[in-house]
GROMACS .gro file of C-alpha atoms in nm:
model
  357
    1UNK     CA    1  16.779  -7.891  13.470
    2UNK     CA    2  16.763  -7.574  13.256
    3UNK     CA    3  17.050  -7.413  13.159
    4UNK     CA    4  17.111  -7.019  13.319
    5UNK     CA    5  17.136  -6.965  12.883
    6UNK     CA    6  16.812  -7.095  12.810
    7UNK     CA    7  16.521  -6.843  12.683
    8UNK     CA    8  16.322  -7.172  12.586
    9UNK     CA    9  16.249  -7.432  12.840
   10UNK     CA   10  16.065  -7.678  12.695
   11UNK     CA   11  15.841  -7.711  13.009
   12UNK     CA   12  15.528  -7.554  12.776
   13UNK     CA   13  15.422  -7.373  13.052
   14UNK     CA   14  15.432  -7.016  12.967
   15UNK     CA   15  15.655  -6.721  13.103
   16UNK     CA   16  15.815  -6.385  13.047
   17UNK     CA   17  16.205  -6.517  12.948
   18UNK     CA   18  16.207  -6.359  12.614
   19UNK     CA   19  16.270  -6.052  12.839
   20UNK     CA   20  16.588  -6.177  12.880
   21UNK     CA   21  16.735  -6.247  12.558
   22UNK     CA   22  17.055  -6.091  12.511
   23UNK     CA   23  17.133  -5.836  12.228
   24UNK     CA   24  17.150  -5.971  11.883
   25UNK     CA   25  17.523  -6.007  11.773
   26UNK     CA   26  17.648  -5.734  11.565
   27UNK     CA   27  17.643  -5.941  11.289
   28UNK     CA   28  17.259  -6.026  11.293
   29UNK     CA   29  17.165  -5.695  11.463
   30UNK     CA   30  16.851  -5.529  11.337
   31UNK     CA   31  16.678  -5.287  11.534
   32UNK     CA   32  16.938  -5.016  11.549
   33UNK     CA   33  16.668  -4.793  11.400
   34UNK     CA   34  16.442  -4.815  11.691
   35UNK     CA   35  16.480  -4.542  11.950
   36UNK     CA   36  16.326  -4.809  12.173
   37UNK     CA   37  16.126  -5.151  12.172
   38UNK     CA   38  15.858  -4.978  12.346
   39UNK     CA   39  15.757  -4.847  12.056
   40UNK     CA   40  15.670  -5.129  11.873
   41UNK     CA   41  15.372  -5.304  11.882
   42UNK     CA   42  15.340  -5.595  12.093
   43UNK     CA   43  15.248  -5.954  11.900
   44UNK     CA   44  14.859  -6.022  11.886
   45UNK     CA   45  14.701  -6.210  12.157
   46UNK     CA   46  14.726  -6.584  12.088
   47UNK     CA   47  14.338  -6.632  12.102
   48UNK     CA   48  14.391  -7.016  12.062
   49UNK     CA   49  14.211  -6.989  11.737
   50UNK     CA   50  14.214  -7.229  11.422
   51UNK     CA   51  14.502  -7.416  11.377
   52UNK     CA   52  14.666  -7.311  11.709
   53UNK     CA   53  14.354  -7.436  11.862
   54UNK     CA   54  14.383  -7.780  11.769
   55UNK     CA   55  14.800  -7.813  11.802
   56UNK     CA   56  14.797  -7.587  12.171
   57UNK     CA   57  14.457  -7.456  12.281
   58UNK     CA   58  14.412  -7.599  12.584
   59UNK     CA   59  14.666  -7.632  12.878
   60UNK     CA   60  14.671  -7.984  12.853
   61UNK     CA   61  14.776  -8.006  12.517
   62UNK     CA   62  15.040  -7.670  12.528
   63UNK     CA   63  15.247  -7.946  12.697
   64UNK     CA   64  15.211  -8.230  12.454
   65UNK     CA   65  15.511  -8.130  12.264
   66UNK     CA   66  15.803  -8.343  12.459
   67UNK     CA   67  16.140  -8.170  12.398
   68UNK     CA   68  16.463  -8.300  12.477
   69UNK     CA   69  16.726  -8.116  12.605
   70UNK     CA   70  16.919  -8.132  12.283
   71UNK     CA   71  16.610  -7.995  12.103
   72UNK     CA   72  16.574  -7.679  12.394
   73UNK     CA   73  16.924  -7.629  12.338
   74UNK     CA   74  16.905  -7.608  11.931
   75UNK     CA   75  16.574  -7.387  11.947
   76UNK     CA   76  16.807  -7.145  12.199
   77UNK     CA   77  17.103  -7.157  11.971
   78UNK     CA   78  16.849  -6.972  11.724
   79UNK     CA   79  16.712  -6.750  11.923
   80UNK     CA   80  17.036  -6.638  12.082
   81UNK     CA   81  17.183  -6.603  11.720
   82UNK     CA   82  16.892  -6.528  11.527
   83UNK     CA   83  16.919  -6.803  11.267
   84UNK     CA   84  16.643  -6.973  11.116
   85UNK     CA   85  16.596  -7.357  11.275
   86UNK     CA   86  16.604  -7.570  10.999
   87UNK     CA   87  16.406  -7.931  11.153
   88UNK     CA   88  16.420  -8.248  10.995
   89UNK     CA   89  16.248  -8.604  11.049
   90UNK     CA   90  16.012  -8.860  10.968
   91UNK     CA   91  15.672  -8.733  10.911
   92UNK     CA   92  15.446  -8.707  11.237
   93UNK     CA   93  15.728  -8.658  11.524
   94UNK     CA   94  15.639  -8.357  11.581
   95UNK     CA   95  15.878  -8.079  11.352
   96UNK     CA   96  15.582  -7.833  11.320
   97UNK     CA   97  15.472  -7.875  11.665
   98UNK     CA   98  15.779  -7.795  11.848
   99UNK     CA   99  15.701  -7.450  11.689
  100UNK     CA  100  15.373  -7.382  11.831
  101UNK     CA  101  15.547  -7.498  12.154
  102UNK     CA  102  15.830  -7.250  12.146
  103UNK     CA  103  15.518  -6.955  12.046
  104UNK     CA  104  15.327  -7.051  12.338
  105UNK     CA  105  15.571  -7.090  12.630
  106UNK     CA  106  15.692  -6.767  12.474
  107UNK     CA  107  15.438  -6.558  12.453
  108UNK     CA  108  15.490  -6.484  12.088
  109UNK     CA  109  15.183  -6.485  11.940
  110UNK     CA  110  14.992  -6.685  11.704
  111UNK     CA  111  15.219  -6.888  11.438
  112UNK     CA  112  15.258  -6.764  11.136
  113UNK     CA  113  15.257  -7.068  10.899
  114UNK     CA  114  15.373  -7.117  10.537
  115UNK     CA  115  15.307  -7.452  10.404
  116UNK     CA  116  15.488  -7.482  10.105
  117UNK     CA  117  15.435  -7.671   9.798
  118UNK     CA  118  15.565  -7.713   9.430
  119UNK     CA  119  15.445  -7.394   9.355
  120UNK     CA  120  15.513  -7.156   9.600
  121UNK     CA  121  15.752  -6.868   9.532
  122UNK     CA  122  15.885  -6.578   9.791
  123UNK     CA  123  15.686  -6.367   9.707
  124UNK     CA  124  15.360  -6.596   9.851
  125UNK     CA  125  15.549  -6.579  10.184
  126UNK     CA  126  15.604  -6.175  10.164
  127UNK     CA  127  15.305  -6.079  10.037
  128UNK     CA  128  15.028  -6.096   9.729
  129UNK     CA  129  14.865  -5.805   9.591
  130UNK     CA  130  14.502  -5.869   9.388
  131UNK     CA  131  14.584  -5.569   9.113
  132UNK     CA  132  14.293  -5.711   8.906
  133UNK     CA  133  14.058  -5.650   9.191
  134UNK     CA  134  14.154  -5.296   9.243
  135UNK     CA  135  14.116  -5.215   8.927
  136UNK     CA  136  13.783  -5.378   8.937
  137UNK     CA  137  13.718  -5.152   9.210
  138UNK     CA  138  13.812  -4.851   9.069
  139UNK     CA  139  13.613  -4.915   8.753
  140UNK     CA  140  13.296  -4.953   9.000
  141UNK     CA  141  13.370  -4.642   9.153
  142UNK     CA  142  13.448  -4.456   8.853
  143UNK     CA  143  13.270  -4.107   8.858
  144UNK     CA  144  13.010  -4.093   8.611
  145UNK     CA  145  12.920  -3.694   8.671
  146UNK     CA  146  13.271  -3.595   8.563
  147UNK     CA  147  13.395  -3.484   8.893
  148UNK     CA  148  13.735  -3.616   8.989
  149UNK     CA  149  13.738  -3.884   9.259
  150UNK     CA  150  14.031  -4.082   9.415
  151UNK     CA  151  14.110  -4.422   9.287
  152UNK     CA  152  14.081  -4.720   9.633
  153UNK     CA  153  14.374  -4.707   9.824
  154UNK     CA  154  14.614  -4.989   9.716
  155UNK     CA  155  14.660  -5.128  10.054
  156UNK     CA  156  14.326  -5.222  10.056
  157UNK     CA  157  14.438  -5.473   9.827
  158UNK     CA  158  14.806  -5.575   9.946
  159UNK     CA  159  14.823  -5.835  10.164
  160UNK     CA  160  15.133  -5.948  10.406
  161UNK     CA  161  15.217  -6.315  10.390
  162UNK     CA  162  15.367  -6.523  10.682
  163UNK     CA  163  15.724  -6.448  10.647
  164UNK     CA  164  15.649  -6.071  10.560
  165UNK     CA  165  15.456  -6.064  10.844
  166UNK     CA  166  15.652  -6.168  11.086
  167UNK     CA  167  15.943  -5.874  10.924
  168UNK     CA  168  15.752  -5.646  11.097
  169UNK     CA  169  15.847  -5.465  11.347
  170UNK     CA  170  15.741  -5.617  11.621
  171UNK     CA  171  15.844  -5.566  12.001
  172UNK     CA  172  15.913  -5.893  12.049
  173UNK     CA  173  16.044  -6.173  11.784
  174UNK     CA  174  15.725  -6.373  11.590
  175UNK     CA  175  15.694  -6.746  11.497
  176UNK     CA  176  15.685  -6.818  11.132
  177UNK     CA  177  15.697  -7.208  11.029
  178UNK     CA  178  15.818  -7.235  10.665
  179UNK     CA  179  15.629  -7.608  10.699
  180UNK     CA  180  15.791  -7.914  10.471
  181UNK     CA  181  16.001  -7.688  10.252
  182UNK     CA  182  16.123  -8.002  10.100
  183UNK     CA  183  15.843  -7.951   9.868
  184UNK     CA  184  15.927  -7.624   9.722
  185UNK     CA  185  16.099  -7.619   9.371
  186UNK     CA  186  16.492  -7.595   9.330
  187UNK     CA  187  16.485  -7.222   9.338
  188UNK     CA  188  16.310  -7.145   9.667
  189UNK     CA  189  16.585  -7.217   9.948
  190UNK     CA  190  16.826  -7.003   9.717
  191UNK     CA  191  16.543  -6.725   9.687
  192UNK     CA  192  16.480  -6.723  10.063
  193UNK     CA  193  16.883  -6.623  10.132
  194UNK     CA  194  16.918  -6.265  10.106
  195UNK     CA  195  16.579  -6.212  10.363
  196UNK     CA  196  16.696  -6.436  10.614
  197UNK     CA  197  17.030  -6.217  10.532
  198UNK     CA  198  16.878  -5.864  10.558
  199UNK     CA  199  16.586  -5.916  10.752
  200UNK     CA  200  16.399  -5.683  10.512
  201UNK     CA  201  16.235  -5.687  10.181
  202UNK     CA  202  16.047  -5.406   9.922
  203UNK     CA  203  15.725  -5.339   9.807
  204UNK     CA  204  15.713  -5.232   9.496
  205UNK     CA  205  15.362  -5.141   9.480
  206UNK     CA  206  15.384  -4.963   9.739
  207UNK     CA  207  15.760  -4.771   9.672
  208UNK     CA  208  15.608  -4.611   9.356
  209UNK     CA  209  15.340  -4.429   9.594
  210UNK     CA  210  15.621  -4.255   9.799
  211UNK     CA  211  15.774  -4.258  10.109
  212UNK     CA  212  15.383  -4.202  10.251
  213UNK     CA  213  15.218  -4.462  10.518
  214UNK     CA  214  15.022  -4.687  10.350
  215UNK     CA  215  14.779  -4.959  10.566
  216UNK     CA  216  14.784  -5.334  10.427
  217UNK     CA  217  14.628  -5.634  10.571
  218UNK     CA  218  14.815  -5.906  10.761
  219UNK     CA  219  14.847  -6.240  10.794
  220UNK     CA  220  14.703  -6.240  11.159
  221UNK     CA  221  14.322  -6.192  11.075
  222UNK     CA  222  14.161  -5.881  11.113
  223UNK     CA  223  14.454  -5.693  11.159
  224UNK     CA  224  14.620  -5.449  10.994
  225UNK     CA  225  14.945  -5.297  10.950
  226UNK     CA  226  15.117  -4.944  10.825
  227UNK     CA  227  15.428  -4.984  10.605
  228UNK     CA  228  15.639  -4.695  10.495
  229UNK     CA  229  15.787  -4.633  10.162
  230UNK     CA  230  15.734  -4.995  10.003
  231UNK     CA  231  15.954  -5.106  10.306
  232UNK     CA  232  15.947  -5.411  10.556
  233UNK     CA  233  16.249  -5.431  10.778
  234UNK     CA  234  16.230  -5.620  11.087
  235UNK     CA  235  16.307  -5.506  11.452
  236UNK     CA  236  16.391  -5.813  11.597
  237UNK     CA  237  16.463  -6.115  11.390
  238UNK     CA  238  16.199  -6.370  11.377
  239UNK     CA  239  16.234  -6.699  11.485
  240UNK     CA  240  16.215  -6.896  11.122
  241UNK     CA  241  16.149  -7.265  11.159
  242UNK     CA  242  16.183  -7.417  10.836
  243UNK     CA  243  16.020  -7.799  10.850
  244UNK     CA  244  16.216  -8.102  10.608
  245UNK     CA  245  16.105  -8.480  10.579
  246UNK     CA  246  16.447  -8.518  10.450
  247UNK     CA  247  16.348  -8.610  10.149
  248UNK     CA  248  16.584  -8.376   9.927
  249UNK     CA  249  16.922  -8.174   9.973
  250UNK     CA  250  16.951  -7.814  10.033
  251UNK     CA  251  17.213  -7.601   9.877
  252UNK     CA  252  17.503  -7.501  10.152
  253UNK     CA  253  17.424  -7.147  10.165
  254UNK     CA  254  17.101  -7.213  10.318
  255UNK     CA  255  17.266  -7.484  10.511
  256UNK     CA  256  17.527  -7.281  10.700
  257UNK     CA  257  17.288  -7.029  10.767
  258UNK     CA  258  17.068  -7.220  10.962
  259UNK     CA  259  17.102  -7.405  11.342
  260UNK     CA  260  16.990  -7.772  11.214
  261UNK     CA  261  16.813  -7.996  11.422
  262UNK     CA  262  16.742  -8.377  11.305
  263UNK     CA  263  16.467  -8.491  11.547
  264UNK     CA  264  16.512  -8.870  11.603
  265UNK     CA  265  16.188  -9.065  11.653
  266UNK     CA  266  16.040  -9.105  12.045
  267UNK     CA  267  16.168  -9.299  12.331
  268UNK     CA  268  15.883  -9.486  12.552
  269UNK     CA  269  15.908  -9.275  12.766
  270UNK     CA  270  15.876  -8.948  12.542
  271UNK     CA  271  15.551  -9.152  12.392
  272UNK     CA  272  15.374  -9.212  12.700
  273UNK     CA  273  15.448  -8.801  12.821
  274UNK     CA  274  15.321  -8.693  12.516
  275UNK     CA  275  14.982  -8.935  12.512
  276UNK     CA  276  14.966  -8.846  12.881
  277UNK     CA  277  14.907  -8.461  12.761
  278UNK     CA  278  14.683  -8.557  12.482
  279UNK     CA  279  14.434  -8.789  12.615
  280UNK     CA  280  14.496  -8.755  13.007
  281UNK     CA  281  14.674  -9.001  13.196
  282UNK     CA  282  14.391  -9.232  13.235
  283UNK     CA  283  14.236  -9.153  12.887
  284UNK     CA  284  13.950  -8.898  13.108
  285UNK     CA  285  14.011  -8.684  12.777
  286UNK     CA  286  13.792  -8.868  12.634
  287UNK     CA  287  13.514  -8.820  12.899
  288UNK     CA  288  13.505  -9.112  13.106
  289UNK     CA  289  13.705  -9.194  13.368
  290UNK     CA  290  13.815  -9.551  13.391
  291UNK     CA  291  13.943  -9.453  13.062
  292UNK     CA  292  13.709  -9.612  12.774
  293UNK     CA  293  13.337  -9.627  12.725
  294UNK     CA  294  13.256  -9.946  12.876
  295UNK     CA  295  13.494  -9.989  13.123
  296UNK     CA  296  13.760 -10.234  13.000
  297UNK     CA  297  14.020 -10.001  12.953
  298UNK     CA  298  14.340 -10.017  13.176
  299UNK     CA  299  14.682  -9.850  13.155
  300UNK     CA  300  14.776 -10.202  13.057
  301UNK     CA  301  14.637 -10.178  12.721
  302UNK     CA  302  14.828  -9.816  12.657
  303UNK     CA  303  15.163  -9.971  12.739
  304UNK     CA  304  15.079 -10.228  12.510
  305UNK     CA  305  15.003 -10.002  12.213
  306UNK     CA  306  15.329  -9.799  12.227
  307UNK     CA  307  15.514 -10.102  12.300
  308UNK     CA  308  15.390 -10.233  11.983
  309UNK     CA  309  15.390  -9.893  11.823
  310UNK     CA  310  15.769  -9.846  11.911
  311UNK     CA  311  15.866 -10.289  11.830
  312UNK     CA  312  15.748 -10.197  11.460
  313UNK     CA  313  15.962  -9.911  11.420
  314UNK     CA  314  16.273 -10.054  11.518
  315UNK     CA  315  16.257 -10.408  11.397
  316UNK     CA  316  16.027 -10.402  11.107
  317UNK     CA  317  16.149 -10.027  10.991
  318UNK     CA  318  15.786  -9.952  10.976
  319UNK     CA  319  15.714  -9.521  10.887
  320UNK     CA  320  15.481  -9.468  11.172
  321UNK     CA  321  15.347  -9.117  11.301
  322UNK     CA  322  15.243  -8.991  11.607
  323UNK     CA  323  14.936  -8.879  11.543
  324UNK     CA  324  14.860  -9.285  11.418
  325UNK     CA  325  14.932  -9.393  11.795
  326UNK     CA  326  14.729  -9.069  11.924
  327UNK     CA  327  14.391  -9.247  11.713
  328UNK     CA  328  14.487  -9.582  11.787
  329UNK     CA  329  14.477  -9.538  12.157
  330UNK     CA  330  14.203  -9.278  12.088
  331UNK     CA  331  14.008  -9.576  11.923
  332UNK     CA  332  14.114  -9.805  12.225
  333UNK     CA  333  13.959  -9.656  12.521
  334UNK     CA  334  13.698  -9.588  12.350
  335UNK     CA  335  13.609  -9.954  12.320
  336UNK     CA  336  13.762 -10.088  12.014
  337UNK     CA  337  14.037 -10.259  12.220
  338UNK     CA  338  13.808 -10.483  12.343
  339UNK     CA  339  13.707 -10.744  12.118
  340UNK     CA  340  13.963 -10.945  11.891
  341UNK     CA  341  13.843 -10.776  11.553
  342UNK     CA  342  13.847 -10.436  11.701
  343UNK     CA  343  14.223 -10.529  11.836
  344UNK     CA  344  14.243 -10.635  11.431
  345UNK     CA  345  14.171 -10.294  11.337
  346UNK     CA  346  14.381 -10.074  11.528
  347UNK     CA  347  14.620 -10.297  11.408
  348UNK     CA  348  14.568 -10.312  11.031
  349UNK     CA  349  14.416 -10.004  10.969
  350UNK     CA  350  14.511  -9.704  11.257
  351UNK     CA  351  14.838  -9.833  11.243
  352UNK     CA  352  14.931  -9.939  10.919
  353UNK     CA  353  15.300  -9.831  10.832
  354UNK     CA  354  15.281  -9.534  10.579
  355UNK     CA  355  15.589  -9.692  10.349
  356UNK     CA  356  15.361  -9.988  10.338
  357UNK     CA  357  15.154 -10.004  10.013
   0.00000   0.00000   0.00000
C-alpha cells in the first residue's frame, strides 16, 4: 500500500504527485531566488523519443520496471531530501531503468543521461564549448571590405551537458542518470562533490562576456536555453541517479552524501511482472496470440525459462541479466522453443552466464 510520504509510487502509471513534495530542507534549499516556480519553465515534453523510446515508450513497457517497496521508499528518501541516489547491482537488473521509471510516472521529462567512461571529466557532464569552431567561424565571416562586423555569438557554440542541464532552473526537478560511474577515473566522484553541494556551477566563457543573457544549446535536442553571467544555479534540485556494478569503492564524501540503494537480483515473481509488461502476458507482443509463431507456445514454457533462469543464479552463481531472459523468451515464442536444438540454443547461447568465458 503506498505510504501518505510517497511522491514515487512505483505503479509506472503517471500522475501529478510531484505537486506535493514538501519544501526542500533548509539545508538543501535552492530556489530562494525565485519569486515563484511559476516562473520557470516547465520540463520538455517526454516525446518518447530515442533512448526513452525503447526503455518506456509505450504504456506497456512504462510499467516494466518492477519496484519494491524498499526501492519506492529509497527513490522518496531522495527526493524528499534532495540527495543524489547512488544504485548498485549486477549488470542488467534494472539500475538505469528504475530512472526512466521514476521520469515517467513523474512527469519529469526526458532523462538526461551521462554514461561515463575512463575518460570523462565534469566538465563533459556541465557542458563543452567547440572554441576551435568559433573561431573557424569567425574567420569565415571575417569582413573583407574593412567594415567592422560582430564576431558569432559564443553560445552558438556552448553546449549544456546532462548534469548542467538538469541545474537549470526548472519548475519542476529533472532526471539525470550519471550511468555506471564505476568506470570513471579516481578523480571524478571527488570532482562531482561541491555541485551536488551547491547545486550550481560557472561558465567561464561565458562570465568574461558580462552579466548579459547569453543563449546556449541543451542537452534536450533542439532546445535552447538563456544563462546569465556565466551562471547555472538550480531551482529545484535534480534528482541525480548515479548507476555502480559494484565493481570499485567510492570515497566517503560521496558516500554520505548520497541515499544508497543495492538492488538485489529478481524474485519469480518480480520476473514474470516484468516479462508480463515486456512481451504481454501471453507473448501477443510479439504479434500472435497463442503466443509464438506456430502455435506451440504455452505459459508452461515461460515458467520454465525463469525457473531455469532464476535455478542458475542461485545454485550455479551464474551473472545473468535481464535483458538475456527478455531474448530468450523473445526467441521462445517465437518458435525456437520448439525443437530440441532450438531448446539447445536458448540455452547455450541467449543464456550463457556473462562470468562464464
Amino acid at each position: 500500500m503506498p505510504e501518505n510520504w510517497w511522491i514515487y509510487r512505483g505503479t509506472g502509471v503517471p500522475h501529478d504527485g510531484i505537486a506535493a513534495l514538501p519544501p526542500a530542507p533548509a539545508w538543501r534549499s535552492f530556489g530562494d531566488w525565485v519569486d515563484s516556480d511559476a516562473e520557470l519553465p516547465p520540463p520538455p515534453a517526454d516525446e518518447a523519443a530515442g533512448l526513452t523510446a525503447r526503455r518506456l515508450g509505450r504504456a506497456r513497457q512504462a510499467t516494466a520496471y518492477q519496484a519494491d517497496e524498499r526501492e519506492v521508499h529509497l527513490v522518496n528518501l531522495a527526493l524528499h531530501l534532495r540527495r543524489p541516489l547512488l544504485i548498485t547491482g549486477k549488470p542488467g537488473v534494472g539500475k538505469s531503468t528504475l530512472a526512466y521509471a521514476v521520469a515517467h510516472e513523474l512527469g519529469l521529462g526526458p532523462v538526461l543521461r551521462w554514461p561515463i567512461s575512463s575518460r570523462s571529466t565534469l566538465r563533459d557532464g556541465l557542458y563543452t564549448y567547440d572554441a576551435i569552431g568559433r573561431l573557424h567561424e569567425a574567420g569565415l565571416h571575417a569582413p573583407q571590405d574593412g567594415t567592422d562586423r560582430r564576431p558569432p555569438a559564443i553560445g552558438q557554440f556552448l553546449r549544456l551537458g546532462p548534469l548542467g542541464t538538469a541545474l537549470l532552473p526548472w519548475r519542476t526537478p529533472r532526471v539525470v542518470l550519471i550511468d555506471e560511474i564505476d568506470k570513471s577515473d579516481i578523480d571524478l566522484p571527488n570532482d562531482l562533490l561541491n555541485v551536488f553541494e551547491e547545486g550550481e556551477f560557472e561558465i567561464p566563457e561565458l562570465q568574461r562576456l558580462g552579466p548579459g543573457p547569453q543563449e546556449v544549446a541543451v542537452a534536450d535536442p533542439g532546445r535552447r536555453a538563456v544563462v546569465r553571467g556565466g551562471h547555472v544555479r538550480c531551482a529545484h534540485f535534480p534528482l541525480v541517479v548515479l548507476t555502480s556494478n559494484g565493481e570499485r569503492e567510492f570515497p566517503s564524501a560521496l558516500l554520505r552524501r548520497c541515499v544508497r540503494l543495492e538492488i538485489q537480483p529478481p524474485t519469480e515473481e518480480r520476473l514474470a511482472a516484468m516479462v508480463a509488461a515486456h512481451l504481454g502476458e501471453d507473448g501477443s507482443q510479439d504479434g500472435s496470440q497463442d503466443g509464438s509463431r506456430d502455435g506451440t507456445a504455452d505459459g508452461s514454457q515461460r515458467a520454465a525459462l525463469i525457473t531455469e533462469f532464476l535455478r542458475r543464479q542461485r545454485e550455479d552463481g551464474a551473472d545473468l541479466a535481464n535483458d538475456q531472459l527478455l531474448n530468450a523468451l523473445l526467441m521462445a515464442e517465437r518458435g525456437l522453443w520448439g525443437s530440441g536444438p532450438g531448446r539447445d540454443v536458448i540455452h547455450d547461447v541467449l543464456l550463457r552466464p556473462l562470468n562464464e568465458n
